Amino acid sequence: MEDLLIAILATFGLPVILQGSMSPEEQYPESFFTYWENEGDDLAHYDNETTAEKYNYDVNFYSSNPELVYTKLREAKEKLESNNFLIRGNGHSVMSDEKTHTGRGMTVLYRENK
């Protein structure tokens, strides 16, 4: 499922980076997405087998342009929802390690029926 999430975010033409994987020496791109997979859950069982799973991701957008932090995250939300991802709300603020960048994030869920 992670491949699908990354592929959708990559359609914006911006870097998609695993949260926390940049080295301290690396410069932040002007704008970029990050993602992190949280613990998922089994949602349904039949005959002692899992028949549905929930995937849970944090998706964040960082930019040196504060306006883009809101607009790109909204666009990403729409694109993810059109690909059957579930997102509640309009996101939340996230910390940035760089003074030049601000960030905004959202929790992204996906149900996979087996």
PDB file of C-alpha atoms in Angstrom:
ATOM      1  CA  MET A   1       0.000   0.000   0.000  1.00  0.00           C
ATOM      2  CA  GLU A   2       2.924   2.280   0.670  1.00  0.00           C
ATOM      3  CA  ASP A   3       3.859   2.135  -3.025  1.00  0.00           C
ATOM      4  CA  LEU A   4       0.417   3.433  -3.988  1.00  0.00           C
ATOM      5  CA  LEU A   5       0.618   6.265  -1.448  1.00  0.00           C
ATOM      6  CA  ILE A   6       4.053   7.303  -2.720  1.00  0.00           C
ATOM      7  CA  ALA A   7       2.977   7.073  -6.368  1.00  0.00           C
ATOM      8  CA  ILE A   8      -0.017   9.339  -5.779  1.00  0.00           C
ATOM      9  CA  LEU A   9       2.019  11.939  -3.868  1.00  0.00           C
ATOM     10  CA  ALA A  10       4.739  11.819  -6.542  1.00  0.00           C
ATOM     11  CA  THR A  11       2.236  13.018  -9.169  1.00  0.00           C
ATOM     12  CA  PHE A  12       2.710  16.523  -7.727  1.00  0.00           C
ATOM     13  CA  GLY A  13       6.268  16.541  -9.069  1.00  0.00           C
ATOM     14  CA  LEU A  14       7.761  17.121  -5.607  1.00  0.00           C
ATOM     15  CA  PRO A  15      10.035  14.907  -3.520  1.00  0.00           C
ATOM     16  CA  VAL A  16       8.319  12.247  -1.370  1.00  0.00           C
ATOM     17  CA  ILE A  17      10.551  11.351   1.570  1.00  0.00           C
ATOM     18  CA  LEU A  18      10.231   8.863   4.406  1.00  0.00           C
ATOM     19  CA  GLN A  19       9.826  11.003   7.553  1.00  0.00           C
ATOM     20  CA  GLY A  20      13.106  11.277   9.446  1.00  0.00           C
ATOM     21  CA  SER A  21      15.269   9.776   6.697  1.00  0.00           C
ATOM     22  CA  MET A  22      17.065  12.962   5.649  1.00  0.00           C
ATOM     23  CA  SER A  23      20.572  13.350   7.073  1.00  0.00           C
ATOM     24  CA  PRO A  24      21.295  16.498   9.098  1.00  0.00           C
ATOM     25  CA  GLU A  25      23.653  17.670   6.331  1.00  0.00           C
ATOM     26  CA  GLU A  26      20.984  17.509   3.614  1.00  0.00           C
ATOM     27  CA  GLN A  27      19.257  20.717   2.595  1.00  0.00           C
ATOM     28  CA  TYR A  28      15.472  20.742   2.675  1.00  0.00           C
ATOM     29  CA  PRO A  29      13.909  20.946  -0.788  1.00  0.00           C
ATOM     30  CA  GLU A  30      11.795  24.090  -1.261  1.00  0.00           C
ATOM     31  CA  SER A  31       8.627  21.968  -0.937  1.00  0.00           C
ATOM     32  CA  PHE A  32       8.180  18.253  -0.274  1.00  0.00           C
ATOM     33  CA  PHE A  33       5.978  15.519   1.160  1.00  0.00           C
ATOM     34  CA  THR A  34       6.907  13.083   3.909  1.00  0.00           C
ATOM     35  CA  TYR A  35       5.128   9.935   5.019  1.00  0.00           C
ATOM     36  CA  TRP A  36       5.305   7.529   7.944  1.00  0.00           C
ATOM     37  CA  GLU A  37       3.459   4.253   8.333  1.00  0.00           C
ATOM     38  CA  ASN A  38       1.776   3.868  11.709  1.00  0.00           C
ATOM     39  CA  GLU A  39       0.514   0.631  13.144  1.00  0.00           C
ATOM     40  CA  GLY A  40      -2.291  -0.903  11.106  1.00  0.00           C
ATOM     41  CA  ASP A  41      -5.097  -3.187  12.224  1.00  0.00           C
ATOM     42  CA  ASP A  42      -6.954  -6.248  11.085  1.00  0.00           C
ATOM     43  CA  LEU A  43     -10.532  -5.161  10.424  1.00  0.00           C
ATOM     44  CA  ALA A  44     -12.300  -8.396   9.584  1.00  0.00           C
ATOM     45  CA  HIS A  45     -11.770 -12.128   9.908  1.00  0.00           C
ATOM     46  CA  TYR A  46     -13.387 -15.202   8.453  1.00  0.00           C
ATOM     47  CA  ASP A  47     -12.404 -18.795   9.164  1.00  0.00           C
ATOM     48  CA  ASN A  48      -9.425 -17.643  11.270  1.00  0.00           C
ATOM     49  CA  GLU A  49      -8.027 -15.570   8.417  1.00  0.00           C
ATOM     50  CA  THR A  50      -7.786 -11.828   8.003  1.00  0.00           C
ATOM     51  CA  THR A  51     -10.136 -10.621   5.276  1.00  0.00           C
ATOM     52  CA  ALA A  52      -9.616  -6.857   5.650  1.00  0.00           C
ATOM     53  CA  GLU A  53      -6.772  -4.677   6.923  1.00  0.00           C
ATOM     54  CA  LYS A  54      -6.437  -0.996   7.760  1.00  0.00           C
ATOM     55  CA  TYR A  55      -3.269   0.879   6.796  1.00  0.00           C
ATOM     56  CA  ASN A  56      -2.503   4.086   8.709  1.00  0.00           C
ATOM     57  CA  TYR A  57      -0.076   6.775   7.517  1.00  0.00           C
ATOM     58  CA  ASP A  58       0.992  10.253   8.547  1.00  0.00           C
ATOM     59  CA  VAL A  59       1.405  12.422   5.453  1.00  0.00           C
ATOM     60  CA  ASN A  60       3.067  15.796   5.900  1.00  0.00           C
ATOM     61  CA  PHE A  61       3.842  18.644   3.540  1.00  0.00           C
ATOM     62  CA  TYR A  62       6.667  21.111   4.192  1.00  0.00           C
ATOM     63  CA  SER A  63       7.452  24.257   2.270  1.00  0.00           C
ATOM     64  CA  SER A  64       9.326  27.541   2.472  1.00  0.00           C
ATOM     65  CA  ASN A  65       6.093  29.051   1.082  1.00  0.00           C
ATOM     66  CA  PRO A  66       3.523  29.059   3.928  1.00  0.00           C
ATOM     67  CA  GLU A  67       0.586  29.335   1.504  1.00  0.00           C
ATOM     68  CA  LEU A  68       1.590  26.115  -0.271  1.00  0.00           C
ATOM     69  CA  VAL A  69       1.509  24.237   3.032  1.00  0.00           C
ATOM     70  CA  TYR A  70      -2.279  24.603   2.991  1.00  0.00           C
ATOM     71  CA  THR A  71      -3.045  24.433  -0.728  1.00  0.00           C
ATOM     72  CA  LYS A  72      -0.832  21.432  -1.596  1.00  0.00           C
ATOM     73  CA  LEU A  73      -2.009  19.428   1.402  1.00  0.00           C
ATOM     74  CA  ARG A  74      -5.650  20.060   0.359  1.00  0.00           C
ATOM     75  CA  GLU A  75      -4.834  18.982  -3.204  1.00  0.00           C
ATOM     76  CA  ALA A  76      -3.110  15.850  -1.897  1.00  0.00           C
ATOM     77  CA  LYS A  77      -6.139  15.088   0.274  1.00  0.00           C
ATOM     78  CA  GLU A  78      -8.458  15.313  -2.737  1.00  0.00           C
ATOM     79  CA  LYS A  79      -6.202  13.106  -4.876  1.00  0.00           C
ATOM     80  CA  LEU A  80      -5.785  10.498  -2.144  1.00  0.00           C
ATOM     81  CA  GLU A  81      -9.539  10.422  -1.466  1.00  0.00           C
ATOM     82  CA  SER A  82     -10.226   9.924  -5.170  1.00  0.00           C
ATOM     83  CA  ASN A  83      -8.003   6.817  -4.880  1.00  0.00           C
ATOM     84  CA  ASN A  84     -10.003   5.348  -1.978  1.00  0.00           C
ATOM     85  CA  PHE A  85      -7.868   6.624   0.895  1.00  0.00           C
ATOM     86  CA  LEU A  86      -9.839   7.886   3.911  1.00  0.00           C
ATOM     87  CA  ILE A  87      -8.940  11.214   5.508  1.00  0.00           C
ATOM     88  CA  ARG A  88     -10.763  12.963   8.322  1.00  0.00           C
ATOM     89  CA  GLY A  89     -10.595  16.699   8.802  1.00  0.00           C
ATOM     90  CA  ASN A  90      -8.418  19.280   7.119  1.00  0.00           C
ATOM     91  CA  GLY A  91      -5.065  18.438   8.664  1.00  0.00           C
ATOM     92  CA  HIS A  92      -2.967  19.768  11.513  1.00  0.00           C
ATOM     93  CA  SER A  93       0.220  21.739  12.072  1.00  0.00           C
ATOM     94  CA  VAL A  94       3.512  19.838  12.226  1.00  0.00           C
ATOM     95  CA  MET A  95       6.904  20.973  13.481  1.00  0.00           C
ATOM     96  CA  SER A  96       9.718  21.712  11.084  1.00  0.00           C
ATOM     97  CA  ASP A  97      13.414  21.321  11.888  1.00  0.00           C
ATOM     98  CA  GLU A  98      14.181  24.289   9.645  1.00  0.00           C
ATOM     99  CA  LYS A  99      13.292  27.916  10.379  1.00  0.00           C
ATOM    100  CA  THR A 100      12.690  28.483   6.664  1.00  0.00           C
ATOM    101  CA  HIS A 101       9.941  25.838   6.391  1.00  0.00           C
ATOM    102  CA  THR A 102       6.500  25.329   7.855  1.00  0.00           C
ATOM    103  CA  GLY A 103       4.571  22.096   7.819  1.00  0.00           C
ATOM    104  CA  ARG A 104       1.085  20.667   7.822  1.00  0.00           C
ATOM    105  CA  GLY A 105       0.017  17.052   8.117  1.00  0.00           C
ATOM    106  CA  MET A 106      -2.902  14.642   7.986  1.00  0.00           C
ATOM    107  CA  THR A 107      -3.684  11.080   8.971  1.00  0.00           C
ATOM    108  CA  VAL A 108      -4.383   8.918   5.935  1.00  0.00           C
ATOM    109  CA  LEU A 109      -6.155   5.545   6.198  1.00  0.00           C
ATOM    110  CA  TYR A 110      -6.716   2.807   3.650  1.00  0.00           C
ATOM    111  CA  ARG A 111      -8.894  -0.288   3.927  1.00  0.00           C
ATOM    112  CA  GLU A 112      -7.731  -3.275   1.927  1.00  0.00           C
ATOM    113  CA  ASN A 113     -10.157  -6.140   1.487  1.00  0.00           C
ATOM    114  CA  LYS A 114      -8.445  -9.440   0.791  1.00  0.00           C
TER     115      LYS A 114
END
